[in-house]
Amino acid sequence: MAGISKGATPATATANREALSRYDMDDRQDFADSDRGFIAAFPDKLYSADGRVIFDASRYDYISDDAPAPDTVNPSLWRQSQLIRKGGLYKVVDGVYQVRNNDIANLTVIEGDSGLVVVDCSASVEAATQGMAMIREHISDKPVAAVIYTHTHVDHYGGVKGVVSVEDVASGKVPIIAPGTVASFDKHAIGENVIAGNAMSRRAGYAFNSLLDHKATGCVTCGIGIGTVPGATISYISPTDGITETGTKRDLGGLEFEFLYAPDTEAPEEMHIWTPQLGALTCAENANHSLHNIQTLRGARTRDARNFARYLDETLERWGDDVQVHYGPHTWPVWENGAVTAFLESQRDTYKYIHDQALRLANKGYTPLEAAEVIELPEELGRKWFNRGYHGTLHHDVRAVFTKELGMWDGDPVSLHPHPPVEAARRFVDLIGAEKIIAEGQRAFDAADYRWAAQILHALVFAQPENEAARNLQADAYEQMGYQAEGPQWRGVFLTAAKELREGVQPAAFATASPDTILAMPVDILFDFAAVHLIGDKAAEADLRIDFRFTETDETWTMWVRRGVLNARRGASADTTLTVTGSKAALVGVLLKPASAGQLAEAGKIKLDGDDGALRTLAGLLDEFDPDFNIVTP
């Protein structure tokens, strides 16, 4: 059965039918709201520069409005996907427009008398370019007066070069406003997506369903957006105007924008935006038609659930009496004052409940997993569709509060210094025996105890990764767990695990560390990126010093390797072995691929002064990252 998805077992079909009782299926307001203000459908698919189709909305046509949830999809996730699959250009209110669902994130355009203000740019240049063309055709051909990044995540700045040119930003014609200082925004935006980008991209392939086919046994949207766009172009332009104080105002395009600075919430740098003339508010990703992550499955810094609540309450205090519409960078808006304030109050209380109850149980001696198993939202919160777990989930958010407040150790001594997975697995198999583990895994699967089946079989798969029976049975268990999951990221993780157990590792669908993002890195972060490639034990005896002179800025940095550590600082060194001179683009190539220096020098792109053997030594000390590393097998 390798490579073939299996259907739902009778137990999974029953579990999904019984799940209906947990949900308010009679509440259809979201269907009306997601259609409200529709102007135009997408004129075409999205294509890459070489002509490949990278996004085709018709792939989701099987998720029609009147189709009941199949047995292989949790009915709550199916409902959310019916809403998410709708896309095109929408009018939010007079002067506010959104392009939704040609990408995982929205492009919002606010029209003022003298220009357009673009709030978040989608994740890709292709999606943003299509979106802006639709704005030009149906709304306005006024110039872009400003771009606003609401926070530091790639799906909100990645399409910026489809909105504005580097030249217009550099000249000061079009400012880019963002939360935090410019340096801090750059650090978090690029650091998160590049420094740990290889690991993040691999994990994101699981969490965002990017390696699955679009079908009822595979990907059924990402919950907060239709999906990622493999093969798309991710761009970056540094902001020019940082917002570090709540109450800061800017006149953009003839409209007033007021900002509430909300750091350490859904992103390290984030802000809410109020446009008083329009009665329009966005709380960025601190308020969504979904429970958000306190800790992402793709990997990122753990967030502060208490801050979500704190800044949502401050927003209500400042603008709650006047707000008429809330628009978000994902999903559809909320209209009318009463509905908006109820939405924000409910989201505020949901995050505070998770924070407070997790720590209440921590203080009673519960471990993260024990707390996650018993905490449930009060019905008034949990029955609201926008508090359901379409991005974060209650279970892993509770565990994340422990991580944020108490750290990585769960308090149980046995978890402080356990054997690594393979060594532990071999011991289990030696003790129990492969045949008994298979038998117990099958018994658990037949009893619909899929969590235990996956857990006990994990030992055998890691001890004997070539054991096809163990891999296939564990895949079967993961598959049923995926079919029952309400959260699309849990579904993606489990179904991708099943796929790779059956078929082997799947090629990466995308990378957050795009060439454009790497070239946009501030120099200090560029050296940080190089430093995480250094193989510490190989470099323990190395003693290197190389100067890099960047011709665009006539700035020199000295980099040295000693004691297994790569450091760098601004300024030339008096005792450097080698000076490498060139453009930033060329020096990025040298720093990350030192063996390329000879070719670059021959082509006249860099100049080498000194002992170029230092670069050959450096090349031998740098690691390479496989974007397709194993996850479900050792």
XYZ file of C-alpha atoms in Angstrom:
634
model
C 0.000 0.000 0.000
C 3.025 2.302 -0.152
C 2.085 5.668 -1.644
C -1.669 5.144 -1.304
C -3.789 7.023 1.216
C -6.283 4.856 3.025
C -9.779 5.874 3.964
C -11.181 6.517 7.399
C -11.676 3.525 9.643
C -15.178 3.046 11.082
C -13.869 4.401 14.368
C -12.568 7.589 12.716
C -15.791 8.061 10.772
C -17.746 7.732 14.016
C -15.392 10.107 15.868
C -15.840 12.769 13.197
C -19.621 12.394 13.223
C -19.701 12.612 17.001
C -17.492 15.733 16.875
C -20.418 17.620 15.356
C -21.978 17.923 18.797
C -19.034 20.074 19.932
C -19.617 22.665 17.226
C -22.291 25.269 16.544
C -22.990 24.069 13.006
C -26.187 26.164 12.823
C -24.168 29.385 13.020
C -23.721 30.364 9.360
C -22.756 34.020 9.819
C -19.202 33.387 8.653
C -20.461 32.231 5.259
C -22.254 35.521 4.699
C -19.293 37.511 5.998
C -16.701 35.721 3.886
C -18.758 36.545 0.759
C -19.506 40.135 1.754
C -18.109 42.832 -0.516
C -17.006 40.462 -3.308
C -15.829 42.418 -6.367
C -13.901 40.061 -8.657
C -12.510 36.568 -8.899
C -8.873 35.906 -9.675
C -8.310 36.390 -13.399
C -5.829 33.546 -13.700
C -3.627 31.071 -11.911
C -0.313 32.136 -10.409
C 2.767 31.351 -12.487
C 6.455 31.286 -11.615
C 9.014 33.186 -13.657
C 9.650 30.072 -15.769
C 5.946 29.584 -16.514
C 5.066 26.847 -14.033
C 1.688 26.963 -12.335
C 2.348 27.564 -8.635
C -1.204 28.280 -7.493
C -4.498 27.123 -8.947
C -7.623 27.806 -6.893
C -9.505 25.077 -8.754
C -7.516 22.481 -6.805
C -9.837 23.256 -3.909
C -13.097 22.947 -5.844
C -13.898 19.662 -4.114
C -14.521 21.702 -0.937
C -17.862 23.105 -2.111
C -20.269 25.016 0.128
C -22.912 22.304 0.125
C -20.614 19.270 0.378
C -20.833 17.468 3.718
C -17.597 16.754 5.504
C -16.100 13.485 4.304
C -15.233 10.852 6.880
C -11.548 11.716 6.429
C -11.905 15.355 7.559
C -12.920 16.748 10.921
C -16.220 18.630 10.297
C -14.980 21.827 11.958
C -11.893 21.918 9.736
C -14.064 21.153 6.707
C -16.314 24.117 7.520
C -13.332 26.436 7.931
C -11.912 25.198 4.633
C -15.209 25.884 2.862
C -14.798 29.487 3.997
C -11.091 29.744 3.269
C -11.291 28.435 -0.292
C -13.259 31.527 -1.373
C -10.939 34.085 -2.885
C -10.637 37.215 -4.956
C -10.917 40.963 -4.482
C -13.271 42.250 -1.770
C -14.478 45.621 -0.526
C -14.265 45.771 3.262
C -15.713 49.280 3.642
C -15.386 52.392 1.502
C -11.649 52.885 1.109
C -10.532 49.470 2.381
C -10.035 46.502 0.036
C -8.562 43.039 0.396
C -7.214 40.398 -1.942
C -7.774 37.096 -0.171
C -6.725 33.496 -0.737
C -4.337 33.453 -3.666
C -1.776 32.907 -0.927
C -1.771 32.038 2.760
C -2.080 35.732 3.732
C -4.123 38.733 2.597
C -3.067 41.882 0.794
C -4.977 44.886 2.203
C -5.114 48.225 0.363
C -6.433 51.417 1.959
C -7.240 54.222 -0.463
C -6.637 57.792 0.617
C -7.095 60.981 -1.370
C -3.479 61.047 -2.502
C -2.456 57.426 -2.683
C -2.745 53.793 -1.646
C -1.478 52.386 1.631
C -0.727 48.665 1.457
C -1.027 46.846 4.767
C 0.906 43.568 4.488
C 1.963 42.255 1.125
C 1.060 38.547 0.977
C 3.782 35.934 1.191
C 4.964 36.022 -2.408
C 5.758 38.447 -5.181
C 3.500 36.525 -7.555
C 0.453 36.765 -5.270
C 1.085 40.446 -4.506
C 1.591 41.299 -8.176
C -1.716 39.667 -9.076
C -3.427 41.395 -6.171
C -2.138 44.846 -7.075
C -3.166 44.326 -10.704
C -6.704 43.605 -9.502
C -6.637 46.763 -7.373
C -5.502 48.761 -10.412
C -8.205 47.278 -12.623
C -11.163 47.517 -10.264
C -10.369 50.129 -7.589
C -7.733 52.774 -8.248
C -4.573 53.556 -10.153
C -3.322 55.997 -7.534
C 0.329 55.558 -6.599
C 1.402 53.526 -3.593
C 1.949 56.105 -0.865
C 3.221 53.730 1.822
C 3.628 50.095 2.803
C 2.965 48.874 6.331
C 4.275 45.604 7.733
C 2.133 44.606 10.720
C 4.753 42.172 12.012
C 7.916 40.212 11.284
C 6.558 37.060 9.613
C 7.413 36.208 6.033
C 3.817 35.903 4.814
C 3.340 39.608 5.538
C 6.409 41.065 3.862
C 7.357 38.385 1.310
C 5.378 39.958 -1.548
C 6.680 43.500 -1.052
C 8.493 43.647 -4.390
C 5.168 42.973 -6.089
C 3.873 46.151 -4.438
C 6.731 48.650 -4.552
C 10.197 48.933 -6.066
C 13.458 49.031 -4.149
C 14.240 52.333 -5.869
C 11.051 54.038 -4.665
C 11.753 52.932 -1.102
C 15.431 53.919 -1.230
C 14.583 57.358 -2.605
C 12.122 58.014 0.202
C 9.182 58.194 -2.186
C 7.458 55.243 -0.493
C 8.093 54.662 3.211
C 7.780 51.214 4.751
C 6.412 51.447 8.280
C 6.926 48.557 10.686
C 6.834 47.819 14.418
C 10.030 48.186 16.440
C 13.220 49.830 15.323
C 14.377 49.123 11.795
C 17.287 47.105 13.175
C 15.023 45.083 15.456
C 12.525 44.362 12.694
C 15.305 43.233 10.364
C 16.791 41.065 13.080
C 13.581 39.236 13.865
C 12.184 39.038 10.327
C 15.386 37.736 8.825
C 16.783 35.956 11.833
C 13.653 33.852 12.289
C 13.369 32.902 8.649
C 17.053 32.519 7.773
C 19.230 31.685 10.779
C 17.054 28.661 11.598
C 15.451 28.683 8.159
C 16.420 25.190 7.039
C 14.889 23.545 10.094
C 11.881 25.846 9.976
C 11.203 25.159 6.308
C 11.359 21.393 6.796
C 8.992 21.531 9.752
C 6.726 23.976 7.924
C 6.440 21.491 5.072
C 4.756 19.174 7.555
C 2.681 21.766 9.398
C 1.386 23.625 6.339
C 0.444 20.516 4.350
C 2.864 21.527 1.587
C 3.897 17.953 0.777
C 0.343 16.622 0.492
C -2.001 16.365 -2.472
C -5.128 18.513 -2.469
C -7.872 16.026 -1.681
C -10.093 14.804 1.123
C -7.340 12.465 2.321
C -4.690 15.179 2.045
C -4.514 18.963 2.234
C -7.780 20.796 2.948
C -6.372 24.352 3.368
C -4.143 25.765 6.079
C -6.996 27.027 8.222
C -6.007 30.710 8.325
C -5.312 30.860 4.594
C -5.813 28.660 1.597
C -2.227 27.422 1.629
C 1.414 28.081 1.002
C 2.555 28.535 -2.603
C 5.504 26.241 -3.381
C 7.911 27.728 -5.892
C 6.840 31.318 -5.229
C 9.273 34.223 -4.922
C 9.841 35.599 -1.425
C 11.205 39.150 -1.324
C 12.275 41.587 1.367
C 12.861 45.315 1.667
C 13.906 46.689 5.033
C 11.458 49.079 6.665
C 12.332 52.765 6.775
C 10.148 53.966 9.643
C 9.961 52.068 12.923
C 7.064 52.388 15.378
C 8.165 51.952 18.987
C 5.533 53.885 20.940
C 1.786 53.419 21.192
C -0.097 56.498 20.037
C 2.363 57.266 17.248
C 0.540 58.689 14.220
C 1.410 58.999 10.559
C -0.378 60.799 7.703
C -0.251 58.390 4.767
C -2.016 58.858 1.466
C -4.153 61.590 3.004
C -5.372 59.454 5.914
C -4.344 59.338 9.546
C -2.969 56.066 10.888
C -2.464 55.527 14.605
C -0.405 52.625 15.957
C -0.461 50.487 19.088
C 2.921 48.876 19.625
C 2.408 45.233 20.677
C 5.796 43.461 20.922
C 6.237 39.871 22.113
C 2.807 38.763 21.025
C 2.151 36.729 17.891
C 5.528 37.976 16.644
C 8.524 39.548 18.404
C 7.621 42.847 16.725
C 3.939 43.517 16.016
C 1.484 46.409 16.033
C -2.211 47.220 15.770
C -3.374 49.933 13.363
C -6.316 52.341 13.658
C -7.576 54.511 10.783
C -10.093 56.849 12.445
C -11.607 58.407 9.298
C -12.677 54.919 8.200
C -13.463 53.429 11.610
C -11.129 50.618 10.544
C -8.907 48.587 12.845
C -6.524 45.688 12.483
C -4.932 43.847 15.384
C -2.603 42.087 12.951
C -2.452 38.417 13.957
C -3.326 39.003 17.583
C -7.000 38.626 16.629
C -8.057 36.111 13.981
C -10.827 33.793 12.873
C -8.803 31.123 14.650
C -6.983 30.455 17.867
C -3.371 31.361 17.200
C -0.116 29.694 18.158
C 1.630 30.418 21.410
C 4.314 28.077 20.061
C 4.359 27.316 16.352
C 4.851 23.783 15.090
C 7.082 25.091 12.283
C 9.358 26.512 14.963
C 9.748 30.068 16.263
C 10.253 31.840 19.543
C 7.599 31.028 22.116
C 5.037 33.797 22.491
C 3.443 35.402 25.523
C -0.261 34.520 25.791
C -0.698 37.147 28.491
C 0.531 39.825 26.094
C -2.041 38.794 23.481
C -4.730 39.518 26.071
C -3.070 42.661 27.410
C -2.748 44.386 24.033
C -6.200 43.333 22.859
C -7.640 44.899 25.996
C -5.643 48.084 25.452
C -6.977 48.190 21.895
C -10.548 47.913 23.174
C -9.876 50.649 25.693
C -8.454 53.019 23.080
C -10.740 52.409 20.109
C -13.495 50.030 21.179
C -16.179 52.711 21.262
C -15.460 53.889 17.722
C -14.417 50.855 15.702
C -16.761 49.827 12.890
C -14.749 47.115 11.159
C -11.832 44.846 11.987
C -9.819 43.505 9.055
C -7.057 40.972 9.464
C -4.033 39.795 7.498
C -5.750 36.393 7.285
C -9.385 35.381 6.664
C -12.339 37.790 6.431
C -13.297 40.945 8.377
C -15.723 41.517 11.247
C -18.224 44.354 10.796
C -20.216 46.596 13.161
C -19.122 47.848 16.542
C -20.932 45.303 18.690
C -19.628 42.354 16.707
C -16.058 43.685 16.594
C -15.854 44.374 20.320
C -17.409 41.001 21.158
C -14.853 39.326 18.874
C -11.898 41.108 20.463
C -13.170 40.532 24.001
C -13.642 36.819 23.330
C -10.195 36.434 21.799
C -8.667 38.396 24.679
C -10.334 36.161 27.247
C -9.386 32.989 25.374
C -5.675 33.782 25.478
C -5.852 34.876 29.102
C -7.761 31.738 30.061
C -5.110 29.558 28.423
C -2.319 31.480 30.142
C -3.913 31.543 33.580
C -5.174 27.971 33.660
C -1.903 26.549 32.367
C -0.026 28.278 35.169
C -2.656 27.352 37.741
C -2.051 23.698 36.944
C 1.715 24.221 36.757
C 1.553 25.549 40.291
C -0.353 22.406 41.311
C 2.456 20.214 39.951
C 1.062 19.277 36.539
C 3.446 18.694 33.655
C 2.742 20.423 30.319
C 1.218 17.322 28.744
C -0.909 16.562 31.801
C -2.282 20.107 31.789
C -2.959 20.042 28.056
C -4.990 16.871 28.442
C -7.442 18.391 30.923
C -7.797 22.105 30.123
C -10.907 22.936 28.096
C -12.230 26.364 27.209
C -15.493 27.453 28.849
C -18.394 26.875 26.467
C -18.924 30.588 25.860
C -15.372 30.784 24.517
C -14.937 27.335 23.022
C -18.128 27.393 20.935
C -17.047 30.531 19.094
C -15.757 29.576 15.688
C -12.986 32.177 15.827
C -11.594 30.506 18.958
C -11.318 27.073 17.378
C -7.849 25.675 16.685
C -7.290 26.317 12.994
C -3.716 27.544 13.518
C -2.760 27.076 17.119
C -4.589 24.469 19.148
C -5.630 24.578 22.775
C -3.531 21.484 23.461
C -0.209 22.741 22.185
C -0.867 26.328 23.320
C -1.213 25.121 26.920
C 2.102 23.318 26.622
C 3.649 26.452 25.117
C 2.696 28.536 28.152
C 4.770 26.129 30.254
C 7.687 26.551 27.829
C 7.427 30.341 27.900
C 7.168 30.639 31.660
C 9.063 27.583 32.944
C 11.412 26.530 30.147
C 12.059 23.312 28.247
C 12.103 20.883 31.196
C 8.736 19.482 32.269
C 9.853 18.934 35.876
C 9.996 15.139 35.696
C 13.551 13.902 36.426
C 13.243 11.103 33.879
C 12.979 13.661 31.067
C 16.055 15.630 32.139
C 18.702 13.307 30.679
C 16.987 10.547 28.703
C 18.656 8.425 26.053
C 18.376 9.879 22.540
C 15.517 8.437 20.431
C 17.499 5.747 18.594
C 19.306 4.487 21.690
C 16.077 4.402 23.701
C 14.267 2.668 20.838
C 16.887 -0.070 20.583
C 16.592 -0.758 24.279
C 12.801 -1.024 24.056
C 13.019 -3.405 21.123
C 15.678 -5.513 22.831
C 13.455 -5.735 25.895
C 10.082 -6.336 24.245
C 10.920 -7.784 20.834
C 9.909 -6.579 17.395
C 7.104 -9.109 16.966
C 5.435 -8.143 20.232
C 5.658 -4.454 19.358
C 4.026 -5.099 15.979
C 1.321 -7.150 17.682
C 0.669 -4.448 20.275
C 0.634 -1.778 17.578
C -1.929 -3.761 15.597
C -4.032 -4.382 18.695
C -4.029 -0.669 19.510
C -4.881 0.249 15.932
C -7.771 -2.194 15.851
C -8.998 -0.724 19.149
C -8.816 2.776 17.618
C -6.120 3.778 20.124
C -4.143 5.434 17.372
C -2.036 7.590 19.681
C -0.682 4.533 21.491
C -0.208 2.635 18.239
C 1.933 5.453 16.849
C 3.857 5.749 20.101
C 4.725 2.080 20.596
C 5.597 1.640 16.912
C 7.892 4.671 17.046
C 10.369 2.581 19.039
C 10.478 -0.140 16.405
C 10.711 2.295 13.483
C 13.633 4.122 15.102
C 15.395 0.907 16.102
C 14.744 -0.782 12.748
C 13.942 1.886 10.140
C 14.010 -0.741 7.408
C 11.128 -2.632 9.075
C 8.404 -2.088 6.482
C 5.641 -3.640 8.559
C 6.344 -1.242 11.423
C 6.539 1.770 9.133
C 3.297 0.943 7.355
C 1.391 0.267 10.541
C 2.636 3.467 12.140
C 1.655 5.308 8.958
C -1.844 3.863 9.254
C -2.089 5.139 12.840
C -0.808 8.621 11.984
C -3.250 8.786 9.092
C -6.283 8.207 11.299
C -4.975 10.786 13.778
C -4.728 13.252 10.899
C -8.250 12.531 9.719
C -9.621 13.245 13.191
C -7.602 16.421 13.826
C -9.494 19.702 13.889
C -6.276 21.691 13.560
C -4.938 21.735 9.987
C -1.343 21.838 11.232
C -1.854 18.701 13.313
C -3.522 17.130 10.294
C -0.610 18.145 8.096
C 1.979 16.786 10.512
C 0.265 13.417 10.897
C -0.621 12.915 7.233
C 2.830 13.976 6.046
C 4.364 11.584 8.558
C 2.220 8.800 7.081
C 3.249 9.764 3.555
C 6.968 9.788 4.317
C 6.805 6.504 6.229
C 5.265 4.908 3.151
C 7.092 6.720 0.369
C 10.261 8.130 1.904
C 11.299 11.745 2.359
C 9.529 14.183 0.021
C 11.482 17.025 -1.636
C 11.112 20.388 0.075
C 8.283 22.507 -1.307
C 9.727 25.883 -0.302
C 12.427 27.615 1.735
C 11.973 30.610 4.002
C 15.624 31.560 3.508
C 15.145 32.943 -0.005
C 18.076 34.513 -1.908
C 16.369 37.901 -1.690
C 16.011 37.599 2.069
C 19.641 36.527 2.499
C 20.873 39.480 0.430
C 18.713 41.830 2.500
C 20.317 40.703 5.753
C 22.118 43.375 7.759
C 25.819 42.571 7.854
C 25.876 41.483 11.482
C 23.092 38.951 10.845
C 24.903 37.770 7.720
C 27.863 36.779 9.883
C 25.472 35.141 12.365
C 24.121 33.074 9.476
C 27.643 32.014 8.546
C 28.398 31.223 12.183
C 25.637 28.617 12.491
C 27.282 26.769 9.586
C 30.585 26.420 11.445
C 31.336 22.849 12.555
C 32.488 23.570 16.082
C 34.594 20.496 16.747
C 36.409 20.786 13.411
C 37.053 24.468 14.058
C 38.246 24.020 17.645
C 41.942 24.368 16.685
C 41.431 26.843 13.845
C 42.830 30.372 13.990
C 41.568 32.475 11.069
C 41.080 36.181 10.550
C 39.614 37.593 7.338
C 38.478 41.151 6.558
C 35.476 41.789 4.312
C 35.142 45.225 2.687
C 31.702 46.057 1.304
C 32.064 48.427 -1.632
C 28.512 49.851 -1.527
C 29.063 51.296 1.935
C 32.887 51.366 2.012
C 32.552 49.501 5.293
C 34.939 46.813 6.513
C 34.139 43.997 8.913
C 36.678 41.652 10.419
C 35.721 38.021 10.946
C 37.694 35.563 13.016
C 37.438 31.877 13.910
C 38.981 30.666 17.165
C 38.001 28.049 19.765
C 35.318 26.672 17.453
C 33.440 29.988 17.242
C 32.976 32.444 14.356
C 32.785 36.076 15.464
C 32.700 39.348 13.546
C 32.743 43.046 14.301
C 32.760 46.297 12.395
C 36.205 47.652 11.498
C 39.389 46.389 9.865
C 41.906 44.196 11.651
C 45.588 45.061 11.928
C 46.633 41.411 11.644
C 44.203 40.025 9.068
C 45.344 37.147 6.867
C 43.215 38.191 3.914
C 41.017 41.081 2.801
C 38.125 40.325 0.463
C 36.611 43.325 -1.315
C 33.394 43.335 -3.313
C 29.691 44.056 -3.405
C 27.473 42.673 -0.691
C 26.012 40.121 -3.103
C 29.485 38.862 -3.989
C 30.655 38.788 -0.370
C 27.568 36.818 0.651
C 28.689 34.213 -1.864
C 32.209 34.165 -0.476
C 31.106 33.964 3.125
C 28.615 31.140 2.641
C 30.518 29.326 -0.116
C 34.209 30.185 0.379
C 35.243 27.712 -2.316
C 33.574 29.992 -4.882
C 36.029 32.817 -4.189
C 38.451 31.843 -6.951
C 35.756 31.958 -9.627
C 34.408 35.248 -8.316
C 37.896 36.753 -8.336
C 38.552 35.572 -11.896
C 35.238 37.142 -12.947
C 36.302 40.440 -11.373
C 33.494 40.423 -8.810
C 35.799 40.377 -5.796
C 39.382 41.342 -5.029
C 41.599 39.195 -2.814
C 44.496 40.798 -0.933
C 46.562 38.366 1.118
C 46.592 34.617 1.622
C 43.532 33.195 -0.137
C 44.307 29.847 1.506
C 42.365 31.223 4.479
C 39.186 30.823 2.441
C 40.018 27.229 1.593
C 40.514 26.560 5.299
C 37.194 28.242 6.083
C 35.436 26.184 3.414
C 36.553 23.012 5.158
C 35.017 24.174 8.427
C 31.514 25.018 7.172
C 28.601 22.602 7.228
C 25.925 22.143 4.582
C 22.245 21.786 5.472
C 20.067 19.183 3.792
C 16.573 20.670 3.283
C 15.132 17.141 3.229
C 16.460 15.746 6.493
C 14.642 12.797 8.092
C 11.856 13.371 10.586
C 9.848 10.161 10.985
C 12.880 7.893 10.659
C 16.332 8.322 12.212
